[in-house]
Amino acid sequence: MRIPILKLHNYLLISIQTELDDQTAINFQEDLLREIHTTEATGVVIDLTSVEVIDSFIAKVLGDVVSMSDLMGAKVVLTGIQPAVAMTLIELGIHLQNVPTALDLEQGLLKLHQEMGE
Amino acid sequence: MRIPILKLHNYLLISIQTELDDQTAINFQEDLLREIHTTEATGVVIDLTSVEVIDSFIAKVLGDVVSMSDLMGAKVVLTGIQPAVAMTLIELGIHLQNVPTALDLEQGLLKLHQEMGE
C-alpha cells in the first residue's frame, strides 16, 4: 500500500496512520522524494502520531528519508513521535540530530515556518 | 485498510489515494464522522485527485458522507474530481448539489474559508 502525500502550498504533509512494513516504508521513501522533485516542495511534515512501534529497519528508512529530503532542498519536521518510538530511536542510536520535531501537525507547520524564517 | 485523516486547525484533510473498495469506503465514512465528533472540526476537504473510477456504491457512500458531515455541523468541500468520476456521478444521478467543489486541496481550503465567511 501507499502512504498518501498531501500537497499544501509549498509543503508536503504526510500522516502515517498504518503500521509500516518494510515495503511500505521503501515505497514511501521513493514516493516522497519523487513528490518533492515534482512539486518543488520546500518543507515536509511527517506526522507519526499513529505509529506505536518501529523497528530498526523502519527507523533507518525514516532517518534516511530526512537526510535525502534535506539534500534535495526540502526541510523535514517530524511530529507526534510516541514515547515508545522515541525510546526505540535512541536505543538504536538514531538521534535524528538537526531534525526539528513538534507535537502535532499544526505545531510542525509552525516550526517549518520558523525554520524557513517566514 | 484505513484512509488517513489529517487534522489542521479546525479542518480535516483527506486525500484518497487508493482505489476505494466497499469496506474501505464504509470504514472511511465511520472514521470521518468519528473524527468530526472528537476534533469538533468545522470543515472537511476530501481530495479525490487520485481516484480514477468510482462505482455506484462508492458514489453513494461519498454523497452520504457529505450529508452526514453537514448534519454534524462540518462543511465538506470535494476537490480534484476527475472527468471520469464526474461523468459517473452525473450518470448515476448523484448531483451532489450544494456541495462546494474545487480543483485541488489548496483551492478547497480557500473555498472552505469563503463558505465560512472567514
PDB file of C-alpha atoms in Angstrom:
ATOM      1  CA  MET A   1       0.000   0.000   0.000  1.00  0.00           C
ATOM      2  CA  ARG A   2       0.958   3.629  -0.476  1.00  0.00           C
ATOM      3  CA  ILE A   3       1.012   6.358   2.123  1.00  0.00           C
ATOM      4  CA  PRO A   4      -0.865   9.430   0.877  1.00  0.00           C
ATOM      5  CA  ILE A   5       1.181  12.589   0.453  1.00  0.00           C
ATOM      6  CA  LEU A   6      -0.794  15.838   0.581  1.00  0.00           C
ATOM      7  CA  LYS A   7       0.485  18.987  -1.048  1.00  0.00           C
ATOM      8  CA  LEU A   8      -0.402  22.250   0.642  1.00  0.00           C
ATOM      9  CA  HIS A   9       1.139  25.389  -0.821  1.00  0.00           C
ATOM     10  CA  ASN A  10       4.877  24.629  -0.902  1.00  0.00           C
ATOM     11  CA  TYR A  11       4.718  21.988   1.805  1.00  0.00           C
ATOM     12  CA  LEU A  12       4.023  18.283   1.752  1.00  0.00           C
ATOM     13  CA  LEU A  13       2.027  16.760   4.589  1.00  0.00           C
ATOM     14  CA  ILE A  14       2.166  13.090   5.456  1.00  0.00           C
ATOM     15  CA  SER A  15       0.317  11.390   8.248  1.00  0.00           C
ATOM     16  CA  ILE A  16       1.451   7.804   8.728  1.00  0.00           C
ATOM     17  CA  GLN A  17      -1.591   6.043  10.118  1.00  0.00           C
ATOM     18  CA  THR A  18      -0.668   2.468   9.444  1.00  0.00           C
ATOM     19  CA  GLU A  19       1.918   0.085  10.787  1.00  0.00           C
ATOM     20  CA  LEU A  20       4.871   0.500   8.471  1.00  0.00           C
ATOM     21  CA  ASP A  21       6.123  -2.730   6.965  1.00  0.00           C
ATOM     22  CA  ASP A  22       9.421  -2.754   5.110  1.00  0.00           C
ATOM     23  CA  GLN A  23       7.961  -2.485   1.612  1.00  0.00           C
ATOM     24  CA  THR A  24       5.557   0.310   2.570  1.00  0.00           C
ATOM     25  CA  ALA A  25       8.436   2.248   4.114  1.00  0.00           C
ATOM     26  CA  ILE A  26      10.569   1.873   0.989  1.00  0.00           C
ATOM     27  CA  ASN A  27       7.655   2.875  -1.248  1.00  0.00           C
ATOM     28  CA  PHE A  28       7.055   5.872   0.984  1.00  0.00           C
ATOM     29  CA  GLN A  29      10.694   6.934   0.684  1.00  0.00           C
ATOM     30  CA  GLU A  30      10.539   6.761  -3.122  1.00  0.00           C
ATOM     31  CA  ASP A  31       7.136   8.457  -3.303  1.00  0.00           C
ATOM     32  CA  LEU A  32       8.176  11.307  -1.036  1.00  0.00           C
ATOM     33  CA  LEU A  33      11.393  12.040  -2.915  1.00  0.00           C
ATOM     34  CA  ARG A  34       9.521  11.955  -6.229  1.00  0.00           C
ATOM     35  CA  GLU A  35       6.861  14.308  -4.852  1.00  0.00           C
ATOM     36  CA  ILE A  36       9.499  16.730  -3.543  1.00  0.00           C
ATOM     37  CA  HIS A  37      11.003  16.762  -7.017  1.00  0.00           C
ATOM     38  CA  THR A  38       7.766  17.242  -8.958  1.00  0.00           C
ATOM     39  CA  THR A  39       6.112  19.720  -6.586  1.00  0.00           C
ATOM     40  CA  GLU A  40       9.311  21.612  -5.726  1.00  0.00           C
ATOM     41  CA  ALA A  41       8.231  21.498  -2.098  1.00  0.00           C
ATOM     42  CA  THR A  42      10.422  23.374   0.360  1.00  0.00           C
ATOM     43  CA  GLY A  43       9.145  21.726   3.508  1.00  0.00           C
ATOM     44  CA  VAL A  44       7.768  18.386   4.644  1.00  0.00           C
ATOM     45  CA  VAL A  45       5.865  17.453   7.803  1.00  0.00           C
ATOM     46  CA  ILE A  46       5.776  13.741   8.639  1.00  0.00           C
ATOM     47  CA  ASP A  47       3.278  13.026  11.385  1.00  0.00           C
ATOM     48  CA  LEU A  48       3.947   9.815  13.322  1.00  0.00           C
ATOM     49  CA  THR A  49       1.163  10.184  15.905  1.00  0.00           C
ATOM     50  CA  SER A  50      -0.429   6.880  14.957  1.00  0.00           C
ATOM     51  CA  VAL A  51       2.826   4.923  14.786  1.00  0.00           C
ATOM     52  CA  GLU A  52       3.097   2.934  18.019  1.00  0.00           C
ATOM     53  CA  VAL A  53       6.200   0.885  17.349  1.00  0.00           C
ATOM     54  CA  ILE A  54       9.058   0.930  14.892  1.00  0.00           C
ATOM     55  CA  ASP A  55      11.903  -1.467  14.278  1.00  0.00           C
ATOM     56  CA  SER A  56      15.482  -0.765  13.297  1.00  0.00           C
ATOM     57  CA  PHE A  57      14.811  -1.033   9.558  1.00  0.00           C
ATOM     58  CA  ILE A  58      11.919   1.434   9.599  1.00  0.00           C
ATOM     59  CA  ALA A  59      13.899   3.758  11.855  1.00  0.00           C
ATOM     60  CA  LYS A  60      16.764   3.714   9.362  1.00  0.00           C
ATOM     61  CA  VAL A  61      14.445   4.395   6.427  1.00  0.00           C
ATOM     62  CA  LEU A  62      12.920   7.337   8.297  1.00  0.00           C
ATOM     63  CA  GLY A  63      16.320   8.730   9.215  1.00  0.00           C
ATOM     64  CA  ASP A  64      17.448   8.310   5.613  1.00  0.00           C
ATOM     65  CA  VAL A  65      14.389   9.996   4.130  1.00  0.00           C
ATOM     66  CA  VAL A  66      15.038  13.050   6.302  1.00  0.00           C
ATOM     67  CA  SER A  67      18.654  13.289   5.088  1.00  0.00           C
ATOM     68  CA  MET A  68      17.643  12.654   1.476  1.00  0.00           C
ATOM     69  CA  SER A  69      14.909  15.307   1.553  1.00  0.00           C
ATOM     70  CA  ASP A  70      17.404  17.707   3.077  1.00  0.00           C
ATOM     71  CA  LEU A  71      19.813  17.048   0.206  1.00  0.00           C
ATOM     72  CA  MET A  72      17.017  17.811  -2.219  1.00  0.00           C
ATOM     73  CA  GLY A  73      16.362  21.122  -0.508  1.00  0.00           C
ATOM     74  CA  ALA A  74      13.257  20.277   1.492  1.00  0.00           C
ATOM     75  CA  LYS A  75      13.306  20.737   5.268  1.00  0.00           C
ATOM     76  CA  VAL A  76      11.635  17.919   7.195  1.00  0.00           C
ATOM     77  CA  VAL A  77       9.833  18.228  10.522  1.00  0.00           C
ATOM     78  CA  LEU A  78       8.805  15.057  12.362  1.00  0.00           C
ATOM     79  CA  THR A  79       5.734  15.345  14.552  1.00  0.00           C
ATOM     80  CA  GLY A  80       3.852  13.214  17.050  1.00  0.00           C
ATOM     81  CA  ILE A  81       6.683  10.855  17.973  1.00  0.00           C
ATOM     82  CA  GLN A  82       5.270   8.498  20.602  1.00  0.00           C
ATOM     83  CA  PRO A  83       7.208   7.592  23.779  1.00  0.00           C
ATOM     84  CA  ALA A  84       7.882   4.020  22.640  1.00  0.00           C
ATOM     85  CA  VAL A  85       9.089   5.250  19.248  1.00  0.00           C
ATOM     86  CA  ALA A  86      11.385   7.832  20.863  1.00  0.00           C
ATOM     87  CA  MET A  87      12.846   5.109  23.092  1.00  0.00           C
ATOM     88  CA  THR A  88      13.424   2.783  20.156  1.00  0.00           C
ATOM     89  CA  LEU A  89      15.117   5.503  18.109  1.00  0.00           C
ATOM     90  CA  ILE A  90      17.555   6.438  20.877  1.00  0.00           C
ATOM     91  CA  GLU A  91      18.241   2.803  21.822  1.00  0.00           C
ATOM     92  CA  LEU A  92      19.073   2.112  18.191  1.00  0.00           C
ATOM     93  CA  GLY A  93      21.457   5.049  18.220  1.00  0.00           C
ATOM     94  CA  ILE A  94      19.355   7.017  15.749  1.00  0.00           C
ATOM     95  CA  HIS A  95      19.424  10.514  17.190  1.00  0.00           C
ATOM     96  CA  LEU A  96      17.919  12.377  14.237  1.00  0.00           C
ATOM     97  CA  GLN A  97      20.107  15.324  15.095  1.00  0.00           C
ATOM     98  CA  ASN A  98      19.252  18.560  13.375  1.00  0.00           C
ATOM     99  CA  VAL A  99      15.784  17.229  12.661  1.00  0.00           C
ATOM    100  CA  PRO A 100      13.177  19.583  14.086  1.00  0.00           C
ATOM    101  CA  THR A 101      10.344  17.827  15.890  1.00  0.00           C
ATOM    102  CA  ALA A 102       6.993  19.033  17.126  1.00  0.00           C
ATOM    103  CA  LEU A 103       3.965  17.749  18.989  1.00  0.00           C
ATOM    104  CA  ASP A 104       1.455  17.628  16.152  1.00  0.00           C
ATOM    105  CA  LEU A 105       0.809  18.619  12.553  1.00  0.00           C
ATOM    106  CA  GLU A 106      -0.104  22.214  13.370  1.00  0.00           C
ATOM    107  CA  GLN A 107       2.955  22.743  15.549  1.00  0.00           C
ATOM    108  CA  GLY A 108       5.016  21.077  12.833  1.00  0.00           C
ATOM    109  CA  LEU A 109       3.820  23.544  10.212  1.00  0.00           C
ATOM    110  CA  LEU A 110       4.554  26.422  12.578  1.00  0.00           C
ATOM    111  CA  LYS A 111       8.042  25.060  13.145  1.00  0.00           C
ATOM    112  CA  LEU A 112       8.585  24.760   9.430  1.00  0.00           C
ATOM    113  CA  HIS A 113       7.595  28.412   9.019  1.00  0.00           C
ATOM    114  CA  GLN A 114      10.090  29.370  11.722  1.00  0.00           C
ATOM    115  CA  GLU A 115      12.895  27.244  10.272  1.00  0.00           C
ATOM    116  CA  MET A 116      12.434  28.981   6.961  1.00  0.00           C
ATOM    117  CA  GLY A 117      12.306  32.347   8.602  1.00  0.00           C
ATOM    118  CA  GLU A 118       8.903  33.058   7.126  1.00  0.00           C
TER     119      GLU A 118
ATOM    120  CA  MET B   1      -7.109  -0.500   5.190  1.00  0.00           C
ATOM    121  CA  ARG B   2      -7.835   2.930   6.618  1.00  0.00           C
ATOM    122  CA  ILE B   3      -7.686   6.253   4.858  1.00  0.00           C
ATOM    123  CA  PRO B   4      -5.616   8.754   6.870  1.00  0.00           C
ATOM    124  CA  ILE B   5      -7.454  11.820   8.124  1.00  0.00           C
ATOM    125  CA  LEU B   6      -5.267  14.840   8.885  1.00  0.00           C
ATOM    126  CA  LYS B   7      -6.354  17.499  11.318  1.00  0.00           C
ATOM    127  CA  LEU B   8      -5.222  21.028  10.560  1.00  0.00           C
ATOM    128  CA  HIS B   9      -6.573  23.719  12.864  1.00  0.00           C
ATOM    129  CA  ASN B  10     -10.330  23.236  12.751  1.00  0.00           C
ATOM    130  CA  TYR B  11     -10.339  21.438   9.420  1.00  0.00           C
ATOM    131  CA  LEU B  12      -9.889  17.819   8.452  1.00  0.00           C
ATOM    132  CA  LEU B  13      -7.966  16.995   5.290  1.00  0.00           C
ATOM    133  CA  ILE B  14      -8.355  13.721   3.473  1.00  0.00           C
ATOM    134  CA  SER B  15      -6.591  12.712   0.322  1.00  0.00           C
ATOM    135  CA  ILE B  16      -7.948   9.482  -1.106  1.00  0.00           C
ATOM    136  CA  GLN B  17      -5.014   7.958  -2.946  1.00  0.00           C
ATOM    137  CA  THR B  18      -6.183   4.408  -3.247  1.00  0.00           C
ATOM    138  CA  GLU B  19      -8.902   2.643  -5.164  1.00  0.00           C
ATOM    139  CA  LEU B  20     -11.863   2.617  -2.820  1.00  0.00           C
ATOM    140  CA  ASP B  21     -13.341  -0.798  -2.225  1.00  0.00           C
ATOM    141  CA  ASP B  22     -16.674  -1.088  -0.420  1.00  0.00           C
ATOM    142  CA  GLN B  23     -15.238  -1.882   3.017  1.00  0.00           C
ATOM    143  CA  THR B  24     -12.635   0.898   2.819  1.00  0.00           C
ATOM    144  CA  ALA B  25     -15.366   3.377   1.873  1.00  0.00           C
ATOM    145  CA  ILE B  26     -17.551   2.312   4.812  1.00  0.00           C
ATOM    146  CA  ASN B  27     -14.608   2.474   7.221  1.00  0.00           C
ATOM    147  CA  PHE B  28     -13.777   5.908   5.870  1.00  0.00           C
ATOM    148  CA  GLN B  29     -17.327   7.095   6.472  1.00  0.00           C
ATOM    149  CA  GLU B  30     -17.228   5.901  10.087  1.00  0.00           C
ATOM    150  CA  ASP B  31     -13.727   7.237  10.705  1.00  0.00           C
ATOM    151  CA  LEU B  32     -14.545  10.659   9.291  1.00  0.00           C
ATOM    152  CA  LEU B  33     -17.727  11.093  11.316  1.00  0.00           C
ATOM    153  CA  ARG B  34     -15.900   9.980  14.471  1.00  0.00           C
ATOM    154  CA  GLU B  35     -13.072  12.429  13.769  1.00  0.00           C
ATOM    155  CA  ILE B  36     -15.512  15.284  13.182  1.00  0.00           C
ATOM    156  CA  HIS B  37     -17.045  14.476  16.543  1.00  0.00           C
ATOM    157  CA  THR B  38     -13.808  14.174  18.519  1.00  0.00           C
ATOM    158  CA  THR B  39     -11.958  17.072  16.895  1.00  0.00           C
ATOM    159  CA  GLU B  40     -15.005  19.345  16.610  1.00  0.00           C
ATOM    160  CA  ALA B  41     -13.900  20.152  13.077  1.00  0.00           C
ATOM    161  CA  THR B  42     -15.950  22.753  11.242  1.00  0.00           C
ATOM    162  CA  GLY B  43     -14.740  21.948   7.750  1.00  0.00           C
ATOM    163  CA  VAL B  44     -13.589  18.959   5.728  1.00  0.00           C
ATOM    164  CA  VAL B  45     -11.718  18.786   2.425  1.00  0.00           C
ATOM    165  CA  ILE B  46     -11.867  15.454   0.621  1.00  0.00           C
ATOM    166  CA  ASP B  47      -9.398  15.335  -2.235  1.00  0.00           C
ATOM    167  CA  LEU B  48     -10.267  12.831  -4.973  1.00  0.00           C
ATOM    168  CA  THR B  49      -7.426  13.692  -7.362  1.00  0.00           C
ATOM    169  CA  SER B  50      -6.081  10.150  -7.348  1.00  0.00           C
ATOM    170  CA  VAL B  51      -9.452   8.460  -7.714  1.00  0.00           C
ATOM    171  CA  GLU B  52      -9.803   7.449 -11.358  1.00  0.00           C
ATOM    172  CA  VAL B  53     -13.057   5.500 -11.255  1.00  0.00           C
ATOM    173  CA  ILE B  54     -15.931   5.067  -8.861  1.00  0.00           C
ATOM    174  CA  ASP B  55     -18.949   2.787  -8.892  1.00  0.00           C
ATOM    175  CA  SER B  56     -22.495   3.451  -7.726  1.00  0.00           C
ATOM    176  CA  PHE B  57     -21.874   2.139  -4.210  1.00  0.00           C
ATOM    177  CA  ILE B  58     -18.822   4.321  -3.602  1.00  0.00           C
ATOM    178  CA  ALA B  59     -20.625   7.305  -5.125  1.00  0.00           C
ATOM    179  CA  LYS B  60     -23.498   6.788  -2.721  1.00  0.00           C
ATOM    180  CA  VAL B  61     -21.176   6.478   0.275  1.00  0.00           C
ATOM    181  CA  LEU B  62     -19.442   9.713  -0.757  1.00  0.00           C
ATOM    182  CA  GLY B  63     -22.731  11.533  -1.241  1.00  0.00           C
ATOM    183  CA  ASP B  64     -23.932  10.224   2.139  1.00  0.00           C
ATOM    184  CA  VAL B  65     -20.789  11.236   3.993  1.00  0.00           C
ATOM    185  CA  VAL B  66     -21.202  14.801   2.736  1.00  0.00           C
ATOM    186  CA  SER B  67     -24.810  14.950   4.001  1.00  0.00           C
ATOM    187  CA  MET B  68     -23.881  13.305   7.303  1.00  0.00           C
ATOM    188  CA  SER B  69     -20.969  15.668   7.928  1.00  0.00           C
ATOM    189  CA  ASP B  70     -23.284  18.544   7.131  1.00  0.00           C
ATOM    190  CA  LEU B  71     -25.762  17.318   9.733  1.00  0.00           C
ATOM    191  CA  MET B  72     -22.946  17.195  12.266  1.00  0.00           C
ATOM    192  CA  GLY B  73     -22.039  20.789  11.502  1.00  0.00           C
ATOM    193  CA  ALA B  74     -18.977  20.303   9.328  1.00  0.00           C
ATOM    194  CA  LYS B  75     -18.934  21.764   5.822  1.00  0.00           C
ATOM    195  CA  VAL B  76     -17.449  19.472   3.188  1.00  0.00           C
ATOM    196  CA  VAL B  77     -15.595  20.537   0.051  1.00  0.00           C
ATOM    197  CA  LEU B  78     -14.765  17.940  -2.584  1.00  0.00           C
ATOM    198  CA  THR B  79     -11.658  18.586  -4.641  1.00  0.00           C
ATOM    199  CA  GLY B  80      -9.893  17.085  -7.623  1.00  0.00           C
ATOM    200  CA  ILE B  81     -12.872  15.283  -9.142  1.00  0.00           C
ATOM    201  CA  GLN B  82     -11.572  13.649 -12.312  1.00  0.00           C
ATOM    202  CA  PRO B  83     -13.520  13.768 -15.606  1.00  0.00           C
ATOM    203  CA  ALA B  84     -14.442  10.062 -15.466  1.00  0.00           C
ATOM    204  CA  VAL B  85     -15.617  10.410 -11.867  1.00  0.00           C
ATOM    205  CA  ALA B  86     -17.719  13.472 -12.712  1.00  0.00           C
ATOM    206  CA  MET B  87     -19.302  11.567 -15.595  1.00  0.00           C
ATOM    207  CA  THR B  88     -20.081   8.566 -13.393  1.00  0.00           C
ATOM    208  CA  LEU B  89     -21.631  10.739 -10.686  1.00  0.00           C
ATOM    209  CA  ILE B  90     -23.969  12.536 -13.072  1.00  0.00           C
ATOM    210  CA  GLU B  91     -24.881   9.365 -14.954  1.00  0.00           C
ATOM    211  CA  LEU B  92     -25.816   7.775 -11.645  1.00  0.00           C
ATOM    212  CA  GLY B  93     -27.977  10.767 -10.862  1.00  0.00           C
ATOM    213  CA  ILE B  94     -25.775  11.844  -7.965  1.00  0.00           C
ATOM    214  CA  HIS B  95     -25.606  15.583  -8.406  1.00  0.00           C
ATOM    215  CA  LEU B  96     -24.004  16.482  -5.075  1.00  0.00           C
ATOM    216  CA  GLN B  97     -25.974  19.691  -5.109  1.00  0.00           C
ATOM    217  CA  ASN B  98     -24.950  22.282  -2.564  1.00  0.00           C
ATOM    218  CA  VAL B  99     -21.579  20.569  -2.256  1.00  0.00           C
ATOM    219  CA  PRO B 100     -18.804  23.023  -2.990  1.00  0.00           C
ATOM    220  CA  THR B 101     -16.084  21.653  -5.203  1.00  0.00           C
ATOM    221  CA  ALA B 102     -12.638  22.926  -6.106  1.00  0.00           C
ATOM    222  CA  LEU B 103      -9.686  21.990  -8.250  1.00  0.00           C
ATOM    223  CA  ASP B 104      -7.226  20.944  -5.586  1.00  0.00           C
ATOM    224  CA  LEU B 105      -6.555  20.856  -1.862  1.00  0.00           C
ATOM    225  CA  GLU B 106      -5.373  24.456  -1.673  1.00  0.00           C
ATOM    226  CA  GLN B 107      -8.362  25.777  -3.594  1.00  0.00           C
ATOM    227  CA  GLY B 108     -10.561  23.593  -1.420  1.00  0.00           C
ATOM    228  CA  LEU B 109      -9.242  25.160   1.763  1.00  0.00           C
ATOM    229  CA  LEU B 110      -9.749  28.608   0.261  1.00  0.00           C
ATOM    230  CA  LYS B 111     -13.326  27.703  -0.624  1.00  0.00           C
ATOM    231  CA  LEU B 112     -13.912  26.448   2.896  1.00  0.00           C
ATOM    232  CA  HIS B 113     -12.679  29.765   4.272  1.00  0.00           C
ATOM    233  CA  GLN B 114     -15.051  31.597   1.953  1.00  0.00           C
ATOM    234  CA  GLU B 115     -18.031  29.355   2.788  1.00  0.00           C
ATOM    235  CA  MET B 116     -17.480  30.088   6.456  1.00  0.00           C
ATOM    236  CA  GLY B 117     -17.096  33.772   5.783  1.00  0.00           C
ATOM    237  CA  GLU B 118     -13.628  33.830   7.348  1.00  0.00           C
TER     238      GLU B 118
END
